[in-house]
PDB file of C-alpha atoms in Angstrom:
ATOM      1  CA  ALA A   1     -19.168  15.412 115.912  1.00  0.00           C
ATOM      2  CA  GLU A   2     -20.715  16.967 112.816  1.00  0.00           C
ATOM      3  CA  GLU A   3     -17.820  19.410 112.471  1.00  0.00           C
ATOM      4  CA  ALA A   4     -15.277  16.609 112.790  1.00  0.00           C
ATOM      5  CA  LYS A   5     -17.157  14.585 110.186  1.00  0.00           C
ATOM      6  CA  LYS A   6     -17.149  17.572 107.812  1.00  0.00           C
ATOM      7  CA  LYS A   7     -13.405  18.098 108.252  1.00  0.00           C
ATOM      8  CA  GLU A   8     -12.741  14.417 107.600  1.00  0.00           C
ATOM      9  CA  LEU A   9     -14.832  14.559 104.422  1.00  0.00           C
ATOM     10  CA  ILE A  10     -12.944  17.615 103.139  1.00  0.00           C
ATOM     11  CA  LYS A  11      -9.609  15.954 103.890  1.00  0.00           C
ATOM     12  CA  ARG A  12     -10.600  12.709 102.186  1.00  0.00           C
ATOM     13  CA  CYS A  13     -12.192  14.250  99.092  1.00  0.00           C
ATOM     14  CA  ASP A  14      -9.102  16.040  97.853  1.00  0.00           C
ATOM     15  CA  ALA A  15      -8.009  16.582  94.238  1.00  0.00           C
ATOM     16  CA  THR A  16      -6.436  13.111  94.098  1.00  0.00           C
ATOM     17  CA  TYR A  17      -9.739  11.554  95.189  1.00  0.00           C
ATOM     18  CA  MET A  18     -11.532  13.529  92.446  1.00  0.00           C
ATOM     19  CA  PHE A  19      -9.115  12.354  89.773  1.00  0.00           C
ATOM     20  CA  LYS A  20      -9.345   8.705  90.866  1.00  0.00           C
ATOM     21  CA  LEU A  21     -13.155   8.975  90.882  1.00  0.00           C
ATOM     22  CA  MET A  22     -13.092  10.514  87.411  1.00  0.00           C
ATOM     23  CA  LYS A  23     -10.979   7.658  86.043  1.00  0.00           C
ATOM     24  CA  TRP A  24     -13.108   5.004  87.748  1.00  0.00           C
ATOM     25  CA  CYS A  25     -16.437   6.457  86.598  1.00  0.00           C
ATOM     26  CA  SER A  26     -15.240   6.952  83.037  1.00  0.00           C
ATOM     27  CA  GLN A  27     -14.272   3.276  82.820  1.00  0.00           C
ATOM     28  CA  ASN A  28     -17.008   1.678  84.898  1.00  0.00           C
ATOM     29  CA  ASN A  29     -20.017   3.961  84.385  1.00  0.00           C
ATOM     30  CA  PHE A  30     -19.413   5.012  80.787  1.00  0.00           C
ATOM     31  CA  GLY A  31     -17.304   2.161  79.458  1.00  0.00           C
ATOM     32  CA  LYS A  32     -14.360   4.190  78.197  1.00  0.00           C
ATOM     33  CA  LYS A  33     -10.888   4.862  79.469  1.00  0.00           C
ATOM     34  CA  LEU A  34     -10.337   8.426  80.645  1.00  0.00           C
ATOM     35  CA  ILE A  35      -8.458  10.358  77.954  1.00  0.00           C
ATOM     36  CA  VAL A  36      -5.643  12.359  79.514  1.00  0.00           C
ATOM     37  CA  ASN A  37      -3.722  14.396  76.941  1.00  0.00           C
ATOM     38  CA  GLU A  38      -2.452  17.902  76.318  1.00  0.00           C
ATOM     39  CA  ASN A  39      -5.990  19.131  75.612  1.00  0.00           C
ATOM     40  CA  THR A  40      -7.881  17.450  78.468  1.00  0.00           C
ATOM     41  CA  THR A  41      -5.303  17.726  81.279  1.00  0.00           C
ATOM     42  CA  TYR A  42      -6.044  21.371  82.034  1.00  0.00           C
ATOM     43  CA  LEU A  43      -9.809  20.916  82.355  1.00  0.00           C
ATOM     44  CA  ILE A  44      -9.309  17.772  84.459  1.00  0.00           C
ATOM     45  CA  LYS A  45      -7.101  19.756  86.834  1.00  0.00           C
ATOM     46  CA  VAL A  46      -9.585  22.663  86.951  1.00  0.00           C
ATOM     47  CA  LEU A  47     -12.508  20.378  87.828  1.00  0.00           C
ATOM     48  CA  CYS A  48     -10.579  18.367  90.427  1.00  0.00           C
ATOM     49  CA  TYR A  49      -9.281  21.499  92.156  1.00  0.00           C
ATOM     50  CA  PHE A  50     -12.644  23.294  91.969  1.00  0.00           C
ATOM     51  CA  LEU A  51     -14.805  20.489  93.349  1.00  0.00           C
ATOM     52  CA  SER A  52     -12.307  19.557  96.079  1.00  0.00           C
ATOM     53  CA  ASN A  53     -11.893  23.200  97.194  1.00  0.00           C
ATOM     54  CA  ASP A  54      -8.147  22.866  96.591  1.00  0.00           C
ATOM     55  CA  ILE A  55      -6.305  26.156  97.205  1.00  0.00           C
ATOM     56  CA  ARG A  56      -4.276  25.515  94.041  1.00  0.00           C
ATOM     57  CA  PHE A  57      -7.395  26.510  92.096  1.00  0.00           C
ATOM     58  CA  GLU A  58      -6.465  30.061  93.058  1.00  0.00           C
ATOM     59  CA  SER A  59      -2.718  29.897  93.793  1.00  0.00           C
ATOM     60  CA  GLU A  60      -1.685  27.775  90.794  1.00  0.00           C
ATOM     61  CA  LEU A  61      -4.417  28.357  88.199  1.00  0.00           C
ATOM     62  CA  GLY A  62      -5.123  31.990  89.075  1.00  0.00           C
ATOM     63  CA  PHE A  63      -8.892  31.578  89.418  1.00  0.00           C
ATOM     64  CA  SER A  64     -11.256  32.693  92.177  1.00  0.00           C
ATOM     65  CA  PHE A  65     -13.402  30.532  94.450  1.00  0.00           C
ATOM     66  CA  SER A  66     -15.929  33.371  94.589  1.00  0.00           C
ATOM     67  CA  LYS A  67     -16.816  32.563  90.977  1.00  0.00           C
ATOM     68  CA  GLY A  68     -18.284  29.558  89.203  1.00  0.00           C
ATOM     69  CA  LEU A  69     -16.977  27.822  86.070  1.00  0.00           C
ATOM     70  CA  LEU A  70     -17.805  28.743  82.478  1.00  0.00           C
ATOM     71  CA  ILE A  71     -16.384  25.991  80.272  1.00  0.00           C
ATOM     72  CA  ARG A  72     -16.191  26.888  76.582  1.00  0.00           C
ATOM     73  CA  GLY A  73     -15.271  24.791  73.569  1.00  0.00           C
ATOM     74  CA  ILE A  74     -16.662  22.986  70.553  1.00  0.00           C
ATOM     75  CA  SER A  75     -18.767  19.857  70.940  1.00  0.00           C
ATOM     76  CA  GLY A  76     -16.990  16.562  71.433  1.00  0.00           C
ATOM     77  CA  LEU A  77     -14.104  17.716  73.634  1.00  0.00           C
ATOM     78  CA  GLY A  78     -15.313  15.793  76.677  1.00  0.00           C
ATOM     79  CA  LYS A  79     -16.528  18.768  78.732  1.00  0.00           C
ATOM     80  CA  THR A  80     -19.751  17.157  79.911  1.00  0.00           C
ATOM     81  CA  HIS A  81     -18.250  13.681  80.174  1.00  0.00           C
ATOM     82  CA  LEU A  82     -15.642  14.870  82.682  1.00  0.00           C
ATOM     83  CA  VAL A  83     -18.285  16.623  84.780  1.00  0.00           C
ATOM     84  CA  ARG A  84     -20.539  13.565  84.704  1.00  0.00           C
ATOM     85  CA  CYS A  85     -17.654  11.463  85.986  1.00  0.00           C
ATOM     86  CA  LEU A  86     -17.597  13.662  89.093  1.00  0.00           C
ATOM     87  CA  GLU A  87     -21.307  14.323  89.540  1.00  0.00           C
ATOM     88  CA  ASN A  88     -21.613  11.913  92.486  1.00  0.00           C
ATOM     89  CA  ASN A  89     -18.500  12.960  94.382  1.00  0.00           C
ATOM     90  CA  GLU A  90     -19.108  13.052  98.137  1.00  0.00           C
ATOM     91  CA  LEU A  91     -17.947  16.607  98.836  1.00  0.00           C
ATOM     92  CA  ASN A  92     -19.661  18.691  96.143  1.00  0.00           C
ATOM     93  CA  PRO A  93     -22.083  16.463  94.199  1.00  0.00           C
ATOM     94  CA  VAL A  94     -23.227  17.996  90.913  1.00  0.00           C
ATOM     95  CA  LEU A  95     -26.707  18.283  89.412  1.00  0.00           C
ATOM     96  CA  VAL A  96     -26.208  17.994  85.629  1.00  0.00           C
ATOM     97  CA  LEU A  97     -28.966  19.640  83.574  1.00  0.00           C
ATOM     98  CA  SER A  98     -29.420  19.899  79.819  1.00  0.00           C
ATOM     99  CA  MET A  99     -30.563  23.312  78.593  1.00  0.00           C
ATOM    100  CA  ILE A 100     -32.440  21.651  75.733  1.00  0.00           C
ATOM    101  CA  GLU A 101     -34.360  19.417  78.169  1.00  0.00           C
ATOM    102  CA  ILE A 102     -35.142  22.422  80.374  1.00  0.00           C
ATOM    103  CA  THR A 103     -36.494  24.317  77.356  1.00  0.00           C
ATOM    104  CA  ASP A 104     -38.621  21.327  76.282  1.00  0.00           C
ATOM    105  CA  GLU A 105     -40.175  21.124  79.741  1.00  0.00           C
ATOM    106  CA  ILE A 106     -40.952  24.855  79.711  1.00  0.00           C
ATOM    107  CA  LYS A 107     -42.699  24.392  76.363  1.00  0.00           C
ATOM    108  CA  ASP A 108     -44.887  21.704  77.914  1.00  0.00           C
ATOM    109  CA  GLN A 109     -45.371  23.019  81.456  1.00  0.00           C
ATOM    110  CA  GLY A 110     -44.743  26.754  81.178  1.00  0.00           C
ATOM    111  CA  GLN A 111     -42.019  26.598  83.825  1.00  0.00           C
ATOM    112  CA  TYR A 112     -39.049  24.632  85.076  1.00  0.00           C
ATOM    113  CA  GLU A 113     -38.531  23.892  88.755  1.00  0.00           C
ATOM    114  CA  LEU A 114     -34.902  23.315  89.660  1.00  0.00           C
ATOM    115  CA  LYS A 115     -34.682  20.667  92.382  1.00  0.00           C
ATOM    116  CA  LEU A 116     -31.241  20.347  93.970  1.00  0.00           C
ATOM    117  CA  GLY A 117     -32.006  17.448  96.291  1.00  0.00           C
ATOM    118  CA  ASP A 118     -28.687  16.461  97.894  1.00  0.00           C
ATOM    119  CA  LYS A 119     -26.646  18.116  95.126  1.00  0.00           C
ATOM    120  CA  LYS A 120     -24.544  21.179  95.934  1.00  0.00           C
ATOM    121  CA  VAL A 121     -23.412  22.383  92.509  1.00  0.00           C
ATOM    122  CA  VAL A 122     -25.547  23.005  89.401  1.00  0.00           C
ATOM    123  CA  TYR A 123     -24.119  22.310  85.930  1.00  0.00           C
ATOM    124  CA  LEU A 124     -26.057  23.751  82.978  1.00  0.00           C
ATOM    125  CA  ASP A 125     -24.963  21.908  79.858  1.00  0.00           C
ATOM    126  CA  ASP A 126     -24.871  23.311  76.310  1.00  0.00           C
ATOM    127  CA  VAL A 127     -25.978  26.863  77.095  1.00  0.00           C
ATOM    128  CA  GLY A 128     -26.722  28.591  73.809  1.00  0.00           C
ATOM    129  CA  THR A 129     -27.975  25.527  71.928  1.00  0.00           C
ATOM    130  CA  GLU A 130     -31.516  25.941  73.228  1.00  0.00           C
ATOM    131  CA  GLU A 131     -34.165  28.393  72.068  1.00  0.00           C
ATOM    132  CA  SER A 132     -33.431  31.571  74.017  1.00  0.00           C
ATOM    133  CA  THR A 133     -37.137  32.437  74.338  1.00  0.00           C
ATOM    134  CA  VAL A 134     -39.962  29.911  74.570  1.00  0.00           C
ATOM    135  CA  ASN A 135     -43.579  30.820  73.816  1.00  0.00           C
ATOM    136  CA  HIS A 136     -45.980  29.026  76.164  1.00  0.00           C
ATOM    137  CA  TYR A 137     -49.604  29.901  75.331  1.00  0.00           C
ATOM    138  CA  GLY A 138     -48.664  33.479  74.533  1.00  0.00           C
ATOM    139  CA  THR A 139     -46.233  33.924  77.427  1.00  0.00           C
ATOM    140  CA  LYS A 140     -42.631  34.443  76.370  1.00  0.00           C
ATOM    141  CA  ILE A 141     -40.159  32.795  78.737  1.00  0.00           C
ATOM    142  CA  SER A 142     -36.368  33.161  78.662  1.00  0.00           C
ATOM    143  CA  PHE A 143     -35.193  30.646  81.270  1.00  0.00           C
ATOM    144  CA  PHE A 144     -31.460  31.244  81.076  1.00  0.00           C
ATOM    145  CA  LYS A 145     -31.728  35.043  81.091  1.00  0.00           C
ATOM    146  CA  ASN A 146     -34.065  34.945  84.097  1.00  0.00           C
ATOM    147  CA  PHE A 147     -31.926  32.312  85.832  1.00  0.00           C
ATOM    148  CA  ILE A 148     -28.705  34.326  85.530  1.00  0.00           C
ATOM    149  CA  GLU A 149     -30.411  37.494  86.763  1.00  0.00           C
ATOM    150  CA  LEU A 150     -31.856  35.662  89.784  1.00  0.00           C
ATOM    151  CA  VAL A 151     -28.599  33.902  90.702  1.00  0.00           C
ATOM    152  CA  TYR A 152     -26.668  37.150  90.353  1.00  0.00           C
ATOM    153  CA  LEU A 153     -28.996  39.071  92.653  1.00  0.00           C
ATOM    154  CA  LYS A 154     -29.246  36.327  95.287  1.00  0.00           C
ATOM    155  CA  ASN A 155     -25.574  35.336  95.425  1.00  0.00           C
ATOM    156  CA  LYS A 156     -23.459  38.389  94.596  1.00  0.00           C
ATOM    157  CA  GLU A 157     -22.509  38.772  98.273  1.00  0.00           C
ATOM    158  CA  ASN A 158     -21.639  35.091  98.801  1.00  0.00           C
ATOM    159  CA  GLY A 159     -20.144  34.165  95.422  1.00  0.00           C
ATOM    160  CA  PHE A 160     -21.154  31.965  92.518  1.00  0.00           C
ATOM    161  CA  ASN A 161     -19.059  28.833  93.079  1.00  0.00           C
ATOM    162  CA  LYS A 162     -22.127  26.582  93.147  1.00  0.00           C
ATOM    163  CA  LEU A 163     -22.725  27.055  89.425  1.00  0.00           C
ATOM    164  CA  MET A 164     -21.015  25.585  86.371  1.00  0.00           C
ATOM    165  CA  ILE A 165     -21.914  26.167  82.737  1.00  0.00           C
ATOM    166  CA  SER A 166     -20.734  24.733  79.432  1.00  0.00           C
ATOM    167  CA  THR A 167     -21.197  26.444  76.075  1.00  0.00           C
ATOM    168  CA  ASN A 168     -19.952  26.384  72.501  1.00  0.00           C
ATOM    169  CA  ASN A 169     -20.511  30.147  72.234  1.00  0.00           C
ATOM    170  CA  SER A 170     -18.247  33.154  72.581  1.00  0.00           C
ATOM    171  CA  PHE A 171     -19.234  36.081  74.827  1.00  0.00           C
ATOM    172  CA  ALA A 172     -20.308  37.988  71.713  1.00  0.00           C
ATOM    173  CA  GLU A 173     -22.611  35.111  70.703  1.00  0.00           C
ATOM    174  CA  LEU A 174     -24.021  34.880  74.233  1.00  0.00           C
ATOM    175  CA  GLU A 175     -24.721  38.608  74.172  1.00  0.00           C
ATOM    176  CA  SER A 176     -26.491  38.273  70.825  1.00  0.00           C
ATOM    177  CA  LYS A 177     -28.664  35.494  72.253  1.00  0.00           C
ATOM    178  CA  TYR A 178     -29.384  36.745  75.781  1.00  0.00           C
ATOM    179  CA  GLY A 179     -28.489  40.455  75.761  1.00  0.00           C
ATOM    180  CA  PHE A 180     -25.670  42.628  77.051  1.00  0.00           C
ATOM    181  CA  ARG A 181     -26.858  42.494  80.667  1.00  0.00           C
ATOM    182  CA  VAL A 182     -26.501  38.705  80.815  1.00  0.00           C
ATOM    183  CA  ARG A 183     -23.072  38.845  79.166  1.00  0.00           C
ATOM    184  CA  SER A 184     -21.941  41.444  81.713  1.00  0.00           C
ATOM    185  CA  ARG A 185     -23.282  39.405  84.633  1.00  0.00           C
ATOM    186  CA  MET A 186     -21.579  36.251  83.364  1.00  0.00           C
ATOM    187  CA  LYS A 187     -18.187  37.943  83.183  1.00  0.00           C
ATOM    188  CA  ASP A 188     -18.588  38.811  86.877  1.00  0.00           C
ATOM    189  CA  MET A 189     -19.893  35.388  87.846  1.00  0.00           C
ATOM    190  CA  PHE A 190     -17.523  32.933  86.183  1.00  0.00           C
ATOM    191  CA  ASN A 191     -13.960  31.818  85.801  1.00  0.00           C
ATOM    192  CA  THR A 192     -13.714  31.139  82.054  1.00  0.00           C
ATOM    193  CA  ILE A 193     -11.982  27.982  80.836  1.00  0.00           C
ATOM    194  CA  ASP A 194     -11.406  27.560  77.112  1.00  0.00           C
ATOM    195  CA  VAL A 195     -11.061  23.918  76.061  1.00  0.00           C
ATOM    196  CA  LYS A 196      -9.278  23.243  72.808  1.00  0.00           C
ATOM    197  CA  GLY A 197      -8.601  20.188  70.667  1.00  0.00           C
ATOM    198  CA  GLU A 198     -10.311  17.958  68.157  1.00  0.00           C
ATOM    199  CA  ASP A 199     -13.653  16.178  68.497  1.00  0.00           C
ATOM    200  CA  LEU A 200     -12.936  13.091  70.636  1.00  0.00           C
ATOM    201  CA  ARG A 201     -15.989  11.345  69.220  1.00  0.00           C
ATOM    202  CA  GLY A 202     -14.237  11.014  65.871  1.00  0.00           C
TER     203      GLY A 202
END
């Protein structure tokens, strides 16, 4: 019964379901019509294929399901908005986390405990905008560096498709901030999507 239920869920939550959910959430949860244009269409397709486990993610887009998503582009292109529109999808619900909020909590508490709950995919937003190293009562903590190292070691046999990241930084800038080892790991761990266009916030 459980297996049949799982198969039905996968069949129902296809790429079309993801796109309809994205449109509905954009309008009803965030009060704005989903912008579909030459700059947003590609990322919309990537997210819908990725979160629905659609084989076209590999066959059409040329990506790998053994890797996660690294979404790059300037602020205001709608990267986080599109993910938030899909965060409560039934198949692969997403835990959206702000790197700045994580860093603030580490400053206060000395640590950050990631709690997935019923979420299956983690989305770290705005990687590179936070302080790379936080000093908590004399202890220097680099959350993102430690996080990437841990995820890489624990998941390199099973893949990294439960992790999504957004950043405004190039690989060279990420290396400058977190070191060569993190840059090298990230190239192994992620499908890289470059989002272009003008700031949609005006």
